[in-house]
Coordinates of N, CA and C in Angstrom, one line a residue:
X247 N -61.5 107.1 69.5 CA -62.1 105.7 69.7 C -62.0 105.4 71.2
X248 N -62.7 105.0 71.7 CA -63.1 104.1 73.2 C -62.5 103.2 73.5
X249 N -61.6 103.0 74.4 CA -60.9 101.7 75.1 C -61.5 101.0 76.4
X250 N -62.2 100.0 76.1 CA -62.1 99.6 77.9 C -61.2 98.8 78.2
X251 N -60.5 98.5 79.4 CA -59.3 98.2 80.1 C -60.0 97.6 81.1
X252 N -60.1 95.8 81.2 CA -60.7 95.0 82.6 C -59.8 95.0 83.4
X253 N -60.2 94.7 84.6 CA -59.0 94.0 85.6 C -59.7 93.6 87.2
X254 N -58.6 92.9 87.7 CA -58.9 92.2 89.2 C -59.6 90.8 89.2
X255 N -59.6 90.2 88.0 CA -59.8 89.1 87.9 C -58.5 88.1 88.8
X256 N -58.7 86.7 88.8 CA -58.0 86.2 89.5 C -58.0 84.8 89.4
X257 N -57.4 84.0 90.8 CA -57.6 82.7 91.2 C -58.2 82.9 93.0
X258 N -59.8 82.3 93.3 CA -60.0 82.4 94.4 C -60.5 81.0 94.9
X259 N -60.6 80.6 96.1 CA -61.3 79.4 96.3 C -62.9 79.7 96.5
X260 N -63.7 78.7 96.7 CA -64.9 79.1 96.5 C -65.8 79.5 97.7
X261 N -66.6 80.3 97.6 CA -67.2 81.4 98.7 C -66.4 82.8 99.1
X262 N -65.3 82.7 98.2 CA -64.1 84.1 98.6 C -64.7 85.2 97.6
X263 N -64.7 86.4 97.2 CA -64.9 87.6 96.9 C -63.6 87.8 95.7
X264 N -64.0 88.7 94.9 CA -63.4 89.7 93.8 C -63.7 91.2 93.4
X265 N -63.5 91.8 92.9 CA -63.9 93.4 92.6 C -63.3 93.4 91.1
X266 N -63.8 93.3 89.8 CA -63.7 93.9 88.6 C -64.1 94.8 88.2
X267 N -63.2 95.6 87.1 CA -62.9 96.7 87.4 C -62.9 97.2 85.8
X268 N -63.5 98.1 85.0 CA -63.6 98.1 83.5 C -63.4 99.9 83.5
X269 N -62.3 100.2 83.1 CA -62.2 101.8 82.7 C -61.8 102.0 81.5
X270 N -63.2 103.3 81.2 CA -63.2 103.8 79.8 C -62.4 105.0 79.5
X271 N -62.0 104.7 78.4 CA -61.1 105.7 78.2 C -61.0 106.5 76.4
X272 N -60.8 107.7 75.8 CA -61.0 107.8 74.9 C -61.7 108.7 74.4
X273 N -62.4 108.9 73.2 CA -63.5 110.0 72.9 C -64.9 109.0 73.1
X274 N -65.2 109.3 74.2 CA -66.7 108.8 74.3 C -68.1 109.8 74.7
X275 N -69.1 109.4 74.0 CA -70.1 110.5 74.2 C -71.3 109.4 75.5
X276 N -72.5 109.6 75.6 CA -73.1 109.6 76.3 C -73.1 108.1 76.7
X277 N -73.0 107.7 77.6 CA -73.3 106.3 77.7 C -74.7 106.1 78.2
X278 N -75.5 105.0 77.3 CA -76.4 104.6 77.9 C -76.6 103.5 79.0
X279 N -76.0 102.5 79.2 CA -75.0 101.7 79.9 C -74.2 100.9 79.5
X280 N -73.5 100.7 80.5 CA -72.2 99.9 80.8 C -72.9 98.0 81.2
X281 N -72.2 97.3 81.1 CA -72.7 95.4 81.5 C -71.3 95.1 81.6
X282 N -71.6 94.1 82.0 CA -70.9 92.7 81.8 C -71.1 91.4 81.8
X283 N -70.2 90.8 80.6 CA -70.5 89.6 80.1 C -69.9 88.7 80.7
X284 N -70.0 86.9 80.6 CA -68.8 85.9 80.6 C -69.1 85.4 79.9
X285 N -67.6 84.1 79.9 CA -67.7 83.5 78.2 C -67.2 82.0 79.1
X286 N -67.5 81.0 79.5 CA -66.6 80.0 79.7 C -66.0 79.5 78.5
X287 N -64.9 78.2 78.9 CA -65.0 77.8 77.3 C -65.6 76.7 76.5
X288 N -65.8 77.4 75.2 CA -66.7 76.6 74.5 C -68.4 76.4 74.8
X289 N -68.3 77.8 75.6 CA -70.0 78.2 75.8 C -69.8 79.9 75.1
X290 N -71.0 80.0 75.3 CA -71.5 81.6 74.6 C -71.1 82.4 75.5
X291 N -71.2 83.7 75.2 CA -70.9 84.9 75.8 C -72.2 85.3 76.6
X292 N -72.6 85.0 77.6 CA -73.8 85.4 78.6 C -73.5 86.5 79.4
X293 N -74.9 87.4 79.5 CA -74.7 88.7 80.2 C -75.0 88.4 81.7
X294 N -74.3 89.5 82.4 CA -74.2 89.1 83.6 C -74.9 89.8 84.6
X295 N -74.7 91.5 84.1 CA -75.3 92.6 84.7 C -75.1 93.3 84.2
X296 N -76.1 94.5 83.7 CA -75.9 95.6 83.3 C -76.6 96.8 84.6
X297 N -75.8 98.0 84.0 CA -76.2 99.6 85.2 C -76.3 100.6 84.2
X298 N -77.9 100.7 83.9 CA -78.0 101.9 82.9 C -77.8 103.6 83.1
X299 N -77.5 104.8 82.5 CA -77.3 105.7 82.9 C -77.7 106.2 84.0
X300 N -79.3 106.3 84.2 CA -80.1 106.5 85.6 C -79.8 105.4 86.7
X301 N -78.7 104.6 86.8 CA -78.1 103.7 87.6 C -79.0 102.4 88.3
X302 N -80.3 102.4 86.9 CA -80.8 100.9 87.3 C -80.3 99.8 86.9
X303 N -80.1 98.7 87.5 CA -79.7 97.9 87.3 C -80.2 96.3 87.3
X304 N -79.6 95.3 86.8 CA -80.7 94.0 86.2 C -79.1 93.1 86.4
X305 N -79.2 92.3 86.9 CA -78.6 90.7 87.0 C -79.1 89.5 86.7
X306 N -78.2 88.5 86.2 CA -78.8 87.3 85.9 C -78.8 87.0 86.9
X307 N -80.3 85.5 87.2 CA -80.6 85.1 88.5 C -79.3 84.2 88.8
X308 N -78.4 83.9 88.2 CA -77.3 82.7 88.2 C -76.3 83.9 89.3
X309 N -76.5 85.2 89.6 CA -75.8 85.8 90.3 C -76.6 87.0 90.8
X310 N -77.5 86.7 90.8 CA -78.4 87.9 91.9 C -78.1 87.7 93.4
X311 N -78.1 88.9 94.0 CA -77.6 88.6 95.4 C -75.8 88.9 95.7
X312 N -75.5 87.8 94.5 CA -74.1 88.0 95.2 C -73.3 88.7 94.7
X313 N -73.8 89.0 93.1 CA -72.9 90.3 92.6 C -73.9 91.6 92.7
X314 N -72.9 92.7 92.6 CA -73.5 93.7 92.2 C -72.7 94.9 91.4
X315 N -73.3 95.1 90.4 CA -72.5 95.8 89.7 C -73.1 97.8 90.0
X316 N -71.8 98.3 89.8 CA -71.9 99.9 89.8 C -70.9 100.6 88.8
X317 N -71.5 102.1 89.0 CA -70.6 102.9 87.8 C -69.8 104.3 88.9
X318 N -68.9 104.7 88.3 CA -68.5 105.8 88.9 C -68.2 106.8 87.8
X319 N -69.1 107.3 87.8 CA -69.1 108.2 86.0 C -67.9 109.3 86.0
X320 N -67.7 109.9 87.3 CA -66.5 110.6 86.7 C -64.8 110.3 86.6
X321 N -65.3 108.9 86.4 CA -64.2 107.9 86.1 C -64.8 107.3 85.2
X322 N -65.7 107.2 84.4 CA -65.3 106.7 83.8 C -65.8 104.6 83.8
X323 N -66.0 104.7 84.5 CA -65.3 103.1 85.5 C -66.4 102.3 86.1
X324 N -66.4 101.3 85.3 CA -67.7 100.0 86.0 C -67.3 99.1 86.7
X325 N -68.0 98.9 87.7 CA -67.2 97.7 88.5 C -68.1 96.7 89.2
X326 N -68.0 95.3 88.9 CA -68.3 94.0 89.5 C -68.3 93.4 90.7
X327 N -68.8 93.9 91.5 CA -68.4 93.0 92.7 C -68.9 91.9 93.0
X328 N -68.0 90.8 93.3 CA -68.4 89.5 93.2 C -68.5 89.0 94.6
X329 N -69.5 87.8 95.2 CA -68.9 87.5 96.4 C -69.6 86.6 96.4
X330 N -69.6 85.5 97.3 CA -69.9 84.1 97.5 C -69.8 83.3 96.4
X331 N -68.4 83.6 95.6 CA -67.9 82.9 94.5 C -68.3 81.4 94.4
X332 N -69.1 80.9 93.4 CA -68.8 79.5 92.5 C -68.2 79.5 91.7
X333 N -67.4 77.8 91.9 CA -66.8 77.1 90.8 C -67.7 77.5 89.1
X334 N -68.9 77.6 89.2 CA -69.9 77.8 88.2 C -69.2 79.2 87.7
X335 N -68.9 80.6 88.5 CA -68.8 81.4 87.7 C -67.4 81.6 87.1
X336 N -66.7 80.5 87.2 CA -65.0 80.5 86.4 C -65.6 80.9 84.8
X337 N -65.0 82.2 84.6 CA -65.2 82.2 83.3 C -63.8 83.5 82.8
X338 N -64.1 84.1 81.9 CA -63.7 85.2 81.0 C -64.5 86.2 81.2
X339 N -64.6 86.8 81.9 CA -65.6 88.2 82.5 C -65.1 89.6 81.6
X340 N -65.9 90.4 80.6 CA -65.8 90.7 79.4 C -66.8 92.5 80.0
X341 N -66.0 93.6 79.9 CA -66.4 94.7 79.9 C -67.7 95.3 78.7
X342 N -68.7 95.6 79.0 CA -69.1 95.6 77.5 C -69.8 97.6 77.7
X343 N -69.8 98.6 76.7 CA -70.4 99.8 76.7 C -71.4 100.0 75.6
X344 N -72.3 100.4 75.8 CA -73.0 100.9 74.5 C -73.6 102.4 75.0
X345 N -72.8 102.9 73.8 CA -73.0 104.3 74.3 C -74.2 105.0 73.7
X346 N -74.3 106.1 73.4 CA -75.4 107.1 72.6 C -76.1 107.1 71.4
X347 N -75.1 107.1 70.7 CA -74.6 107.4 69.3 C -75.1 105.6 68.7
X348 N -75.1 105.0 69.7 CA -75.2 103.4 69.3 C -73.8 102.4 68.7
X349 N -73.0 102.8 69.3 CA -71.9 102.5 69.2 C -71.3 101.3 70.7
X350 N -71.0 100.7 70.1 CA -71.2 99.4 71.4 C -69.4 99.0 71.3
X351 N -68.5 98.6 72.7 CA -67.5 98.4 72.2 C -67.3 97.4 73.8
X352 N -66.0 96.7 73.6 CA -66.0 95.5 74.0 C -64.7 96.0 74.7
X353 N -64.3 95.3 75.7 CA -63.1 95.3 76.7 C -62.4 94.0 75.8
X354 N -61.1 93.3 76.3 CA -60.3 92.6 76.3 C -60.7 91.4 77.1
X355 N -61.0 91.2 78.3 CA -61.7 90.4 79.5 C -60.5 90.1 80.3
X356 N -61.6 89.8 81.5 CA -60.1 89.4 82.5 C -60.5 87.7 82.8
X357 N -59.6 86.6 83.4 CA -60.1 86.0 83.7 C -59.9 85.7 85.3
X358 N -61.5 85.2 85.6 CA -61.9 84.3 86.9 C -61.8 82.9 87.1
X359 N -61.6 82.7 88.1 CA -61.2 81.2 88.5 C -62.0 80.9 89.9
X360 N -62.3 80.2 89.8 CA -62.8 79.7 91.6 C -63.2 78.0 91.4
X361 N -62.1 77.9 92.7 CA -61.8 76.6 92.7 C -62.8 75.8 93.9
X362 N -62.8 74.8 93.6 CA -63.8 74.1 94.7 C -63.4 73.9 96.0

């Protein structure tokens, strides 16, 4: 089975930077790509960015520009980089894989903070 493991979430003030960090671990076969979600609370689970195997990638316009998400496949390992942080993106930032086989599996999340 597949584990993802988030981290580097935090408390920042706003316009400061973060790096999240999502490693897969386990019997996993091909991934088609890797995303990431958030969840504030008491809203839905919204996608944030995904990096498909051929390493294109798609962001929501609410963080184009200032994130950018990558993979490092012989790790395993997707990662968020965040910068010119809003108060807007305080959430539960949520690893997500859907691999080959069609088998989709979920991290734990980490949480972000950015304060005004």
């Amino acid at each position: 089975q597949v584990q993802l493991v988030e981290s580097g979430g935090g408390l920042v003030q706003a316009g400061g930077s973060l790096r999240l960090s999502c490693a897969a671990s386990g019997s996993i076969s091909r991934i088609n790509y890797m995303a990431w979600y958030r969840q504030a609370p008491g809203r839905q689970r919204d996608l944030v960015a995904t990096v498909t195997s051929d390493g294109s990638t798609n962001y929501d316009d609410s963080v184009k520009v200032r994130f950018t998400i990558s993979r490092d496949n012989a790790k395993n390992t997707v990662y968020l980089q965040m910068n010119s942080l809003k108060p807007e993106d305080t959430a539960v930032y949520y690893c997500n894989l859907n691999a080959d086989n069609r088998r989709i599996y979920w991290g734990q999340g980490t949480q972000v903070t950015v304060s005004s």
